[in-house]
PDB file of C-alpha atoms in Angstrom:
ATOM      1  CA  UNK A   1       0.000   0.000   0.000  1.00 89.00           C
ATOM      2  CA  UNK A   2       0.910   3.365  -0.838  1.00 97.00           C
ATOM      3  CA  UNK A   3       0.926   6.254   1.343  1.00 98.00           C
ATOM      4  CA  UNK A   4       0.375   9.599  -0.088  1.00 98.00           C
ATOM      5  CA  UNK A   5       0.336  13.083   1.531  1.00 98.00           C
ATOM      6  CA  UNK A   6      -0.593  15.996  -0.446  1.00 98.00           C
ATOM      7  CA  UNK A   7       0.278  19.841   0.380  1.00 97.00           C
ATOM      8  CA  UNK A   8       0.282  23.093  -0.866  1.00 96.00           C
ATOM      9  CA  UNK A   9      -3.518  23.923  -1.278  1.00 89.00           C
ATOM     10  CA  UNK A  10      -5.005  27.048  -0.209  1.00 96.00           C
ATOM     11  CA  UNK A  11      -6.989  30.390  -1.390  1.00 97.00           C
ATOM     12  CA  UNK A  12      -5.900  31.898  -4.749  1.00 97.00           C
ATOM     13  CA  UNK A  13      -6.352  35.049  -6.720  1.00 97.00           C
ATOM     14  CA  UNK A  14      -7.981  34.220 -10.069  1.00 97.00           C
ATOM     15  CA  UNK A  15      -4.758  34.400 -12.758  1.00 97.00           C
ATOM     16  CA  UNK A  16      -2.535  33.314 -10.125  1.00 97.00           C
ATOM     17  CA  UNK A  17      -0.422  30.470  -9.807  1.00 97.00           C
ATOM     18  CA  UNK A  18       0.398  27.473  -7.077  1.00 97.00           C
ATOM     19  CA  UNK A  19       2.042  24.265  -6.805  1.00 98.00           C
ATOM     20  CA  UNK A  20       0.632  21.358  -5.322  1.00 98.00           C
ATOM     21  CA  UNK A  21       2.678  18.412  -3.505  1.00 98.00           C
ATOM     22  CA  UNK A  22       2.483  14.880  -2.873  1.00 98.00           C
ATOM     23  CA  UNK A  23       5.068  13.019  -0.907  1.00 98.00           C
ATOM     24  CA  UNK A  24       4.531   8.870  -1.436  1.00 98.00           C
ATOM     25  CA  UNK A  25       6.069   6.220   1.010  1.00 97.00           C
ATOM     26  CA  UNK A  26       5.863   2.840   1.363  1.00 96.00           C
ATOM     27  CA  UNK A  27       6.870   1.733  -2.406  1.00 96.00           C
ATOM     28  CA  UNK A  28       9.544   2.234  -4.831  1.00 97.00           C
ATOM     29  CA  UNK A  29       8.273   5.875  -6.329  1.00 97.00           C
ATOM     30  CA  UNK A  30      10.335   4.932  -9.551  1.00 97.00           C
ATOM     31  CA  UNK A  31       7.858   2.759 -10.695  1.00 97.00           C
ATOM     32  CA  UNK A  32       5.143   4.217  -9.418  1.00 98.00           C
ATOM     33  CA  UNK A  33       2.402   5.859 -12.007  1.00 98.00           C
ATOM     34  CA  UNK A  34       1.163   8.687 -10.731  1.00 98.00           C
ATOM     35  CA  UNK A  35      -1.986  11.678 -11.212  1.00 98.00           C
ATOM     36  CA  UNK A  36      -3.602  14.521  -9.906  1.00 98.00           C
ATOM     37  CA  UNK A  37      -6.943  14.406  -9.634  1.00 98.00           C
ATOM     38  CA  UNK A  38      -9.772  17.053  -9.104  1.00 98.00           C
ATOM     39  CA  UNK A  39     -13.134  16.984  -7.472  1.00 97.00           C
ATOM     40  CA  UNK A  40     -15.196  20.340  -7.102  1.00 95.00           C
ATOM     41  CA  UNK A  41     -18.147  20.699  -5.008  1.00 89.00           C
ATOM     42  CA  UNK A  42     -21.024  18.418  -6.470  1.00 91.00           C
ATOM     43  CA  UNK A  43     -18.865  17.135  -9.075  1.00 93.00           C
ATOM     44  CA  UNK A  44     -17.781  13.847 -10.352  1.00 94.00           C
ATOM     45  CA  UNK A  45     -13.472  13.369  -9.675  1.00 95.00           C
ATOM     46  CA  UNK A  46     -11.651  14.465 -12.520  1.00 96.00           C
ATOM     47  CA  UNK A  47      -8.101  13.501 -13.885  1.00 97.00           C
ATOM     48  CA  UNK A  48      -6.276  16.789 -14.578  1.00 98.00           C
ATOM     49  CA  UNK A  49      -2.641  15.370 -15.333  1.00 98.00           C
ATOM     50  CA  UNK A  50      -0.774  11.875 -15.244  1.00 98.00           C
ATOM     51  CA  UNK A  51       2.937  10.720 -15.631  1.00 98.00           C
ATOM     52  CA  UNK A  52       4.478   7.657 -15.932  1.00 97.00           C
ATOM     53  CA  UNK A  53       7.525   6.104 -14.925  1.00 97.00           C
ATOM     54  CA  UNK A  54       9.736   8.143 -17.841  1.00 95.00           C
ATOM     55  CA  UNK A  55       7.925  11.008 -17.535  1.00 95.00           C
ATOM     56  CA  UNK A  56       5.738  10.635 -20.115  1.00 97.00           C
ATOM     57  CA  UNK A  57       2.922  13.389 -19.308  1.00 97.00           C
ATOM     58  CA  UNK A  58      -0.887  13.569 -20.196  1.00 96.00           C
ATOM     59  CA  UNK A  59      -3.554  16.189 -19.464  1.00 97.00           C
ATOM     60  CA  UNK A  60      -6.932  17.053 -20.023  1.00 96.00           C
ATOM     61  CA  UNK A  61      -8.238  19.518 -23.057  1.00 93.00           C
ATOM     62  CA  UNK A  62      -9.630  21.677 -19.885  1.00 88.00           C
ATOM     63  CA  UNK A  63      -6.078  22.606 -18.527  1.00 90.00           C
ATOM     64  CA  UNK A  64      -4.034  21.946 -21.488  1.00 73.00           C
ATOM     65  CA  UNK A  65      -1.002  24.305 -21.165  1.00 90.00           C
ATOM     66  CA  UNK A  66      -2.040  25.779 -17.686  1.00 97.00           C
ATOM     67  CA  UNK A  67      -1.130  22.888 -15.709  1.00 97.00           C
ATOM     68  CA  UNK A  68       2.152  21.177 -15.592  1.00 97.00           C
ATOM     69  CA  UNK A  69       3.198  17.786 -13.307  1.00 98.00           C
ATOM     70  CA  UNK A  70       6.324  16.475 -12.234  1.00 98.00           C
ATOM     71  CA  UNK A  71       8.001  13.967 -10.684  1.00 98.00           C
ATOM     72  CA  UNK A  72      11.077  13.948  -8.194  1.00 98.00           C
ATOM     73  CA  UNK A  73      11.861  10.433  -7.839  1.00 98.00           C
ATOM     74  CA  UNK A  74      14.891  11.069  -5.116  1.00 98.00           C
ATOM     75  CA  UNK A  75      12.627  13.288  -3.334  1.00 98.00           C
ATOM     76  CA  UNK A  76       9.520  10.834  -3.610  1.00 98.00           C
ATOM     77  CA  UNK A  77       7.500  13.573  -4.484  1.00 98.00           C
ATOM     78  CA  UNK A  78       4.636  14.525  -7.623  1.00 98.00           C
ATOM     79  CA  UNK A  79       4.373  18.160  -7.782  1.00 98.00           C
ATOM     80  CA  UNK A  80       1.541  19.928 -10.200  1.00 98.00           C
ATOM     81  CA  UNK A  81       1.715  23.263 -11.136  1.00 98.00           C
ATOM     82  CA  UNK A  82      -0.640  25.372 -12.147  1.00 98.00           C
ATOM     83  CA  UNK A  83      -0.829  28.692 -13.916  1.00 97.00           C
ATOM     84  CA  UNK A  84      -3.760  31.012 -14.986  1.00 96.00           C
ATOM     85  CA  UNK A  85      -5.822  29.777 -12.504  1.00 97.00           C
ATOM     86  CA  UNK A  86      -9.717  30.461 -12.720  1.00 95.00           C
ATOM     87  CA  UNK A  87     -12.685  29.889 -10.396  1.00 95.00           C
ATOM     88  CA  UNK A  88     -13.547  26.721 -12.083  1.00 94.00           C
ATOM     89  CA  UNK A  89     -10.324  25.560 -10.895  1.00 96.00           C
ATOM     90  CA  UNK A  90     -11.593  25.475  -7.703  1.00 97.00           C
ATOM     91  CA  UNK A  91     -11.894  21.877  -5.959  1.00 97.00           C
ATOM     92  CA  UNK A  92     -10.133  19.191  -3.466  1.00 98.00           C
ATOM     93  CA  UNK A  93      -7.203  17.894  -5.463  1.00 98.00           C
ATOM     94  CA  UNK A  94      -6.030  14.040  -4.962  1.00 98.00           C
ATOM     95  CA  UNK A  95      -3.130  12.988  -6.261  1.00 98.00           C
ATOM     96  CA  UNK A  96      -3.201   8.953  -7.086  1.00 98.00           C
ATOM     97  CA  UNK A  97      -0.708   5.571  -7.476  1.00 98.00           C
ATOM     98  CA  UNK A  98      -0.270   2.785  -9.088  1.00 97.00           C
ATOM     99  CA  UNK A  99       1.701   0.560 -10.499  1.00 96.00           C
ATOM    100  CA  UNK A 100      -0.639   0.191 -13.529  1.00 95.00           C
ATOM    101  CA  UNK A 101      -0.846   3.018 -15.990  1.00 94.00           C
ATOM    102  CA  UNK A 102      -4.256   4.535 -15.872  1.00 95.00           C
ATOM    103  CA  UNK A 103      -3.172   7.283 -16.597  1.00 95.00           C
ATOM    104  CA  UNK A 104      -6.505   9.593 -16.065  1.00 95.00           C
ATOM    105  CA  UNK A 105      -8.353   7.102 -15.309  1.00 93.00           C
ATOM    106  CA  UNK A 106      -9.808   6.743 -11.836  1.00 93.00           C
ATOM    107  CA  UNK A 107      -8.562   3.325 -11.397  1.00 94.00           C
ATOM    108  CA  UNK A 108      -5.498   4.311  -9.145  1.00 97.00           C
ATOM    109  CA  UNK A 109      -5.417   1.658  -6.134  1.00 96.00           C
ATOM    110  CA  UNK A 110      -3.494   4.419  -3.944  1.00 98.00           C
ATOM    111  CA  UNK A 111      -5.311   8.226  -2.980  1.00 98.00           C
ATOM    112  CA  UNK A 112      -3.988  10.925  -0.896  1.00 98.00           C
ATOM    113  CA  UNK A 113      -6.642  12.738   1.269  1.00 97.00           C
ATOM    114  CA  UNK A 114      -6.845  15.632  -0.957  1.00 97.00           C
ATOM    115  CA  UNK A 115      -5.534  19.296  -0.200  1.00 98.00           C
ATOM    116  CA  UNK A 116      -7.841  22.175  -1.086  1.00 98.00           C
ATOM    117  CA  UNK A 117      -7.399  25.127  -3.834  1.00 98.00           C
ATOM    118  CA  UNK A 118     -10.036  27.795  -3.341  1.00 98.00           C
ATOM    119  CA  UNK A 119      -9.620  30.379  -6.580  1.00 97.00           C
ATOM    120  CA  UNK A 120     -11.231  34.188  -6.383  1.00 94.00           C
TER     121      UNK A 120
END
């Protein structure tokens, strides 16, 4: 089992920026596949970005070019940054493992609790 702890949420001016963490444990974070996932209020959990174990990156027509993740496999850490942010950006974001690539699929065996972004 994978243990994941996001960071980095909070309240954010609308065309602002912020980068989201995730720290994993408890598995080899090379081979890990890993995503960021959205879910605002009353909505359905959304993929927003995915990378695999080379780095290989996928996103989402909705934040195409806004959003960019990363990995830091000596650091154990999944980082997503996001520019231009807008109110409809605004949700709990998960970030997700596996060792299967689902990329944005909601699949992923392993979830962090989520950290909040609140855009104004």
């Amino acid at each position: 089992h994978v243990q994941l702890v996001e960071s980095g949420g909070g309240s954010v001016q609308a065309g602002g920026s912020t980068t989201l963490s995730c720290v994993a444990s408890g598995h080899d974070f090379s081979v890990l596949y890993m995503a960021w996932f959205r879910r605002a209020p009353g909505g359905e959990r959304e993929g927003v970005a995915a990378i695999g174990t080379t780095g290989h990156t996928v996103y989402p027509y909705s934040v195409n070019d806004r959003f960019t993740v990363s990995r830091d496999n000596a650091k154990n850490t999944l980082y997503l940054h996001m520019n231009d942010l807008k109110a409809e950006d605004t949700a709990m974001y998960y970030c997700a493992a596996d060792v299967v690539n689902f990329q944005l699929g909601r699949s992923y065996e392993n979830w962090g609790q989520g950290t909040q972004v609140t855009v104004s």
